[in-house]
Each structure stands twice: as C-alpha cells, then as structure tokens.
C-alpha cells in the first residue's frame, strides 16, 4: 500500500505505540463527537478516502467508522496541532458517533466541577 | 494531598503512563483549542480549582495553564467519554490557547484532504 506523504509524516510525533490522538468534531455545529487513535496508515486513509479510519487499540485493527454501524464520518478537514501529536478532524457525522447510540461519546459522562470565572 | 474522588477514578481508564487525553474546547464558540494530558492529580485539581491543570509529558511536571503566560483556562464543564480514556473540558479561554500565540493549536496545521460527502 502507498505510504503516508512524507511531508505529512515528518510533521507527526507518534507516541511509543505509533499513534496520534484524533479529535472528531462535527464540522458545522462544533460538537466534539469522540476521540480516536490513528497510526500513519489510518491517517493516510482518512486524508485520501473522504471517510475516517481509526486504529483500534483494543482490537488491534483498522476500523473505518460506519462500515459496521452505518454511522459514517465524512471528512471535511484535518489539521495537525502545533507539536504534531494530535489531529483535529472535522466531519459530517451520520447518526450517532458513539457505539452506545448517543450522539457523542461525552453525552452521559458529565463530572461535578467547581466552575471558574475569569475575573 | 487529597485523592481524586474514587467515584470518578473508578470510571477512568488511564494509559500505561497513567494519563488520559483532555480535549479543551471554548465553551461558547465550540472551538477546539488544544489537546493536553491529565493524570489523576491533574484531573482532581481541574475539577476542584476552576482552572485547568495538565501533566506535561515533556517536562514531567504539573502545569496550570496560564500561570506563566496569563492565558488561563477557566473550567465550565468536564465530561468523561464512554470508555473512560478521554475528557472533554469546556472552558473560557483567556487570550491564546497555543504557546505559539495562536488562538488554537490547530490554526496553522491544515492538511490536504479529499473531502467526503454523505450521499
């Protein structure tokens, strides 16, 4: 298979598992949908196929979002962060982003916080 | 120092470095500002102090955002994801989130993509 463009891979800082974190955001509403993980090949597929592919750490396999569930993520843009270890992937999410059926993976996980105020 | 509430820590799945990823989002605009890392103590401080504290992997120390730069992050909400290895922290960001002076850490990192369309 073709490699990820070296102009891109040179800017990436993979962790010791060869992965970078990928934040998935609904492109128009700004909702943060989920966090996934990509290796170089998952990123290459994501940049070139119009669909988001992750590396599943638990299953140790590539996972193109929506192939099983129908809940595909269509890529609108991808940006690398300043130090090359995180990606922001803006998508059109079909249906639920979370495997639980929730729209986002953060819908039911609110923690108690002390709210801060800029003085 | 006090420990993180066990009701919270029991829901967390730390990686082999004892960390979870923390997505930082501007609470009103929805901008994704940056990705940082938290251990149990950084999360405890973030939940209880009204300000975001990270664990710096490069410096191996706690880092309360804004203490040096003035660009503090005031906590509005924190949510854990479905599998307990990522946090969504919604904040009021003072000034630039990125150490480069950019508003977000993703401002200059756009990659070329093939855009996908839901058919």
CSV table of C-alpha atoms in Angstrom, one decimal:
chain,number,residue,atom,x,y,z
A,1,UNK,CA,0.0,0.0,0.0
A,2,UNK,CA,1.2,3.6,-0.5
A,3,UNK,CA,2.9,5.3,2.4
A,4,UNK,CA,1.6,8.5,4.1
A,5,UNK,CA,3.1,11.6,2.3
A,6,UNK,CA,6.5,12.2,3.9
A,7,UNK,CA,5.7,16.0,4.0
A,8,UNK,CA,2.9,15.0,6.5
A,9,UNK,CA,4.6,12.2,8.3
A,10,UNK,CA,7.7,14.4,9.0
A,11,UNK,CA,5.4,16.7,11.0
A,12,UNK,CA,3.9,13.9,13.1
A,13,UNK,CA,5.1,12.9,16.5
A,14,UNK,CA,3.7,9.4,17.1
A,15,UNK,CA,3.7,8.0,20.7
A,16,UNK,CA,5.5,4.9,21.6
A,17,UNK,CA,2.6,2.8,20.2
A,18,UNK,CA,3.0,4.7,16.9
A,19,UNK,CA,-0.3,6.6,17.4
A,20,UNK,CA,-1.6,10.1,17.5
A,21,UNK,CA,-4.9,11.2,19.1
A,22,UNK,CA,-7.6,12.3,16.7
A,23,UNK,CA,-10.4,14.6,18.0
A,24,UNK,CA,-13.5,14.2,15.9
A,25,UNK,CA,-15.7,17.3,15.6
A,26,UNK,CA,-19.0,17.9,13.8
A,27,UNK,CA,-17.9,20.5,11.2
A,28,UNK,CA,-20.9,22.8,11.4
A,29,UNK,CA,-22.2,22.6,15.0
A,30,UNK,CA,-18.8,22.3,16.6
A,31,UNK,CA,-19.9,19.3,18.7
A,32,UNK,CA,-16.9,17.2,19.9
A,33,UNK,CA,-18.1,13.7,19.0
A,34,UNK,CA,-15.3,11.4,20.1
A,35,UNK,CA,-11.6,10.8,20.4
A,36,UNK,CA,-9.9,8.1,18.4
A,37,UNK,CA,-6.4,7.0,17.5
A,38,UNK,CA,-4.6,6.9,14.2
A,39,UNK,CA,-1.3,5.4,13.0
A,40,UNK,CA,0.3,6.6,9.8
A,41,UNK,CA,-1.8,4.3,7.7
A,42,UNK,CA,-5.1,5.2,9.3
A,43,UNK,CA,-4.3,8.9,8.7
A,44,UNK,CA,-3.3,8.2,5.1
A,45,UNK,CA,-6.7,6.5,4.5
A,46,UNK,CA,-8.5,9.3,6.3
A,47,UNK,CA,-6.8,12.0,4.2
A,48,UNK,CA,-7.4,10.2,0.9
A,49,UNK,CA,-10.7,8.4,1.2
A,50,UNK,CA,-13.1,11.0,2.4
A,51,UNK,CA,-14.0,8.7,5.4
A,52,UNK,CA,-12.5,8.5,8.8
A,53,UNK,CA,-10.4,5.4,9.6
A,54,UNK,CA,-9.0,4.7,13.1
A,55,UNK,CA,-6.6,2.2,14.6
A,56,UNK,CA,-8.5,0.3,17.3
A,57,UNK,CA,-6.1,-0.2,20.3
A,58,UNK,CA,-8.4,-2.8,21.8
A,59,UNK,CA,-9.0,-4.9,18.7
A,60,UNK,CA,-5.6,-4.1,17.1
A,61,UNK,CA,-7.1,-3.5,13.7
A,62,UNK,CA,-8.1,-0.7,11.3
A,63,UNK,CA,-11.6,0.4,11.8
A,64,UNK,CA,-13.4,2.6,9.2
A,65,UNK,CA,-16.1,4.3,11.1
A,66,UNK,CA,-19.6,3.4,9.9
A,67,UNK,CA,-18.7,0.2,7.9
A,68,UNK,CA,-20.5,-1.9,10.5
A,69,UNK,CA,-22.8,0.6,12.2
A,70,UNK,CA,-23.7,2.8,9.2
A,71,UNK,CA,-22.7,5.8,11.2
A,72,UNK,CA,-20.0,7.0,8.9
A,73,UNK,CA,-17.9,10.1,9.3
A,74,UNK,CA,-17.3,12.1,6.1
A,75,UNK,CA,-14.1,14.2,6.3
A,76,UNK,CA,-14.4,17.9,5.8
A,77,UNK,CA,-10.9,19.0,7.1
A,78,UNK,CA,-7.9,17.6,9.1
A,79,UNK,CA,-5.5,19.8,11.0
A,80,UNK,CA,-2.4,18.8,12.9
A,81,UNK,CA,-1.6,20.6,16.2
A,82,UNK,CA,1.5,22.7,17.0
A,83,UNK,CA,3.6,19.8,18.3
A,84,UNK,CA,2.4,17.1,15.9
A,85,UNK,CA,0.8,14.7,18.3
A,86,UNK,CA,-2.9,15.5,17.9
A,87,UNK,CA,-5.3,15.8,15.0
A,88,UNK,CA,-8.5,17.8,14.7
A,89,UNK,CA,-10.8,16.0,12.2
A,90,UNK,CA,-13.9,17.9,11.2
A,91,UNK,CA,-16.6,15.7,9.8
A,92,UNK,CA,-20.2,15.2,8.7
A,93,UNK,CA,-21.4,12.6,11.2
A,94,UNK,CA,-24.1,10.3,10.1
A,95,UNK,CA,-26.3,9.3,13.0
A,96,UNK,CA,-24.7,8.5,16.4
A,97,UNK,CA,-20.9,8.9,16.8
A,98,UNK,CA,-20.9,6.8,19.9
A,99,UNK,CA,-21.2,3.0,19.9
A,100,UNK,CA,-23.7,3.3,22.7
A,101,UNK,CA,-26.1,5.1,20.3
A,102,UNK,CA,-25.5,8.5,21.9
A,103,UNK,CA,-24.8,11.4,19.5
A,104,UNK,CA,-21.4,11.9,21.2
A,105,UNK,CA,-19.2,9.8,23.4
A,106,UNK,CA,-19.3,12.6,26.1
A,107,UNK,CA,-23.1,12.8,26.4
A,108,UNK,CA,-23.6,10.9,29.6
A,109,UNK,CA,-20.2,11.5,31.3
A,110,UNK,CA,-20.5,14.9,33.0
A,111,UNK,CA,-18.4,15.2,36.2
A,112,UNK,CA,-19.1,17.5,39.1
A,113,UNK,CA,-16.9,20.6,38.8
A,114,UNK,CA,-16.1,23.9,40.5
A,115,UNK,CA,-16.8,26.4,37.8
A,116,UNK,CA,-14.1,29.0,37.3
A,117,UNK,CA,-14.7,32.6,36.4
A,118,UNK,CA,-12.4,35.0,34.6
A,119,UNK,CA,-12.2,38.0,37.0
B,1,UNK,CA,-2.8,16.0,49.1
B,2,UNK,CA,-6.4,14.6,48.7
B,3,UNK,CA,-7.0,11.9,46.2
B,4,UNK,CA,-9.3,12.1,43.2
B,5,UNK,CA,-12.8,11.1,44.2
B,6,UNK,CA,-13.0,7.2,43.8
B,7,UNK,CA,-16.4,7.6,42.2
B,8,UNK,CA,-14.5,9.4,39.4
B,9,UNK,CA,-11.3,7.5,39.3
B,10,UNK,CA,-13.2,4.2,39.1
B,11,UNK,CA,-14.6,5.4,35.8
B,12,UNK,CA,-11.2,6.3,34.3
B,13,UNK,CA,-9.0,4.1,32.1
B,14,UNK,CA,-5.5,5.5,32.3
B,15,UNK,CA,-3.0,4.5,29.7
B,16,UNK,CA,0.3,2.9,30.6
B,17,UNK,CA,1.7,6.3,31.5
B,18,UNK,CA,-1.2,6.9,33.9
B,19,UNK,CA,-2.7,9.5,31.7
B,20,UNK,CA,-5.9,10.4,29.9
B,21,UNK,CA,-6.3,12.7,26.9
B,22,UNK,CA,-8.1,16.0,27.6
B,23,UNK,CA,-9.7,17.9,24.8
B,24,UNK,CA,-10.0,21.6,25.6
B,25,UNK,CA,-13.0,23.4,23.9
B,26,UNK,CA,-14.1,27.0,24.2
B,27,UNK,CA,-17.5,26.7,25.8
B,28,UNK,CA,-19.5,29.2,23.8
B,29,UNK,CA,-17.9,29.1,20.3
B,30,UNK,CA,-17.2,25.4,20.2
B,31,UNK,CA,-13.6,26.0,19.0
B,32,UNK,CA,-11.3,23.1,19.8
B,33,UNK,CA,-8.4,24.8,21.4
B,34,UNK,CA,-5.8,22.1,22.2
B,35,UNK,CA,-5.3,18.6,23.5
B,36,UNK,CA,-3.5,18.0,26.8
B,37,UNK,CA,-2.9,15.2,29.2
B,38,UNK,CA,-4.0,14.6,32.7
B,39,UNK,CA,-3.1,12.2,35.4
B,40,UNK,CA,-5.5,11.6,38.4
B,41,UNK,CA,-4.0,14.6,40.3
B,42,UNK,CA,-4.2,17.0,37.3
B,43,UNK,CA,-7.9,16.0,36.9
B,44,UNK,CA,-8.5,16.4,40.7
B,45,UNK,CA,-7.1,19.9,40.5
B,46,UNK,CA,-9.1,20.7,37.3
B,47,UNK,CA,-12.4,19.6,38.9
B,48,UNK,CA,-11.9,21.5,42.1
B,49,UNK,CA,-9.9,24.7,41.3
B,50,UNK,CA,-11.9,26.2,38.4
B,51,UNK,CA,-8.7,26.3,36.4
B,52,UNK,CA,-7.3,23.6,34.0
B,53,UNK,CA,-4.1,21.8,35.1
B,54,UNK,CA,-2.3,19.4,32.8
B,55,UNK,CA,0.5,16.9,33.3
B,56,UNK,CA,3.4,17.9,30.9
B,57,UNK,CA,4.8,14.7,29.4
B,58,UNK,CA,7.9,16.6,28.1
B,59,UNK,CA,8.7,18.4,31.3
B,60,UNK,CA,7.3,15.7,33.7
B,61,UNK,CA,5.5,18.2,35.9
B,62,UNK,CA,2.1,19.7,36.6
B,63,UNK,CA,1.3,22.7,34.5
B,64,UNK,CA,-1.6,25.0,35.4
B,65,UNK,CA,-2.5,26.7,32.1
B,66,UNK,CA,-1.9,30.5,32.3
B,67,UNK,CA,0.3,30.7,35.4
B,68,UNK,CA,3.2,31.7,33.2
B,69,UNK,CA,1.5,33.0,30.1
B,70,UNK,CA,-1.5,34.7,31.6
B,71,UNK,CA,-3.6,32.6,29.2
B,72,UNK,CA,-5.7,30.8,31.8
B,73,UNK,CA,-8.5,28.3,31.1
B,74,UNK,CA,-11.5,28.7,33.4
B,75,UNK,CA,-13.5,25.5,33.7
B,76,UNK,CA,-17.1,25.4,32.7
B,77,UNK,CA,-17.7,21.7,32.5
B,78,UNK,CA,-15.8,18.4,32.3
B,79,UNK,CA,-17.2,15.1,30.8
B,80,UNK,CA,-15.7,11.7,30.5
B,81,UNK,CA,-16.2,9.6,27.4
B,82,UNK,CA,-17.9,6.3,27.1
B,83,UNK,CA,-14.8,4.2,27.6
B,84,UNK,CA,-13.1,6.4,30.2
B,85,UNK,CA,-9.9,7.3,28.4
B,86,UNK,CA,-10.7,10.8,27.2
B,87,UNK,CA,-12.1,14.0,28.8
B,88,UNK,CA,-13.9,16.9,27.2
B,89,UNK,CA,-13.1,20.1,29.1
B,90,UNK,CA,-15.2,23.2,28.2
B,91,UNK,CA,-13.5,26.4,29.2
B,92,UNK,CA,-13.4,30.1,29.0
B,93,UNK,CA,-10.0,30.7,27.3
B,94,UNK,CA,-8.2,33.9,28.1
B,95,UNK,CA,-6.2,35.0,25.1
B,96,UNK,CA,-4.3,32.5,23.1
B,97,UNK,CA,-4.6,28.8,23.9
B,98,UNK,CA,-1.4,27.9,21.9
B,99,UNK,CA,2.1,28.6,23.2
B,100,UNK,CA,2.9,29.9,19.7
B,101,UNK,CA,0.4,32.8,20.3
B,102,UNK,CA,-2.3,31.3,18.0
B,103,UNK,CA,-5.8,31.1,19.3
B,104,UNK,CA,-5.8,27.3,18.9
B,105,UNK,CA,-3.1,24.7,18.5
B,106,UNK,CA,-4.7,23.7,15.2
B,107,UNK,CA,-4.7,27.1,13.4
B,108,UNK,CA,-1.8,26.6,11.1
B,109,UNK,CA,-1.8,22.8,10.7
B,110,UNK,CA,-4.3,22.2,7.9
B,111,UNK,CA,-3.5,19.1,5.9
B,112,UNK,CA,-4.7,18.4,2.3
B,113,UNK,CA,-7.7,16.1,2.3
B,114,UNK,CA,-10.1,14.5,-0.1
B,115,UNK,CA,-13.4,15.8,1.2
B,116,UNK,CA,-16.1,13.2,1.7
B,117,UNK,CA,-19.8,13.7,1.0
B,118,UNK,CA,-22.7,11.8,2.5
B,119,UNK,CA,-24.6,10.5,-0.5
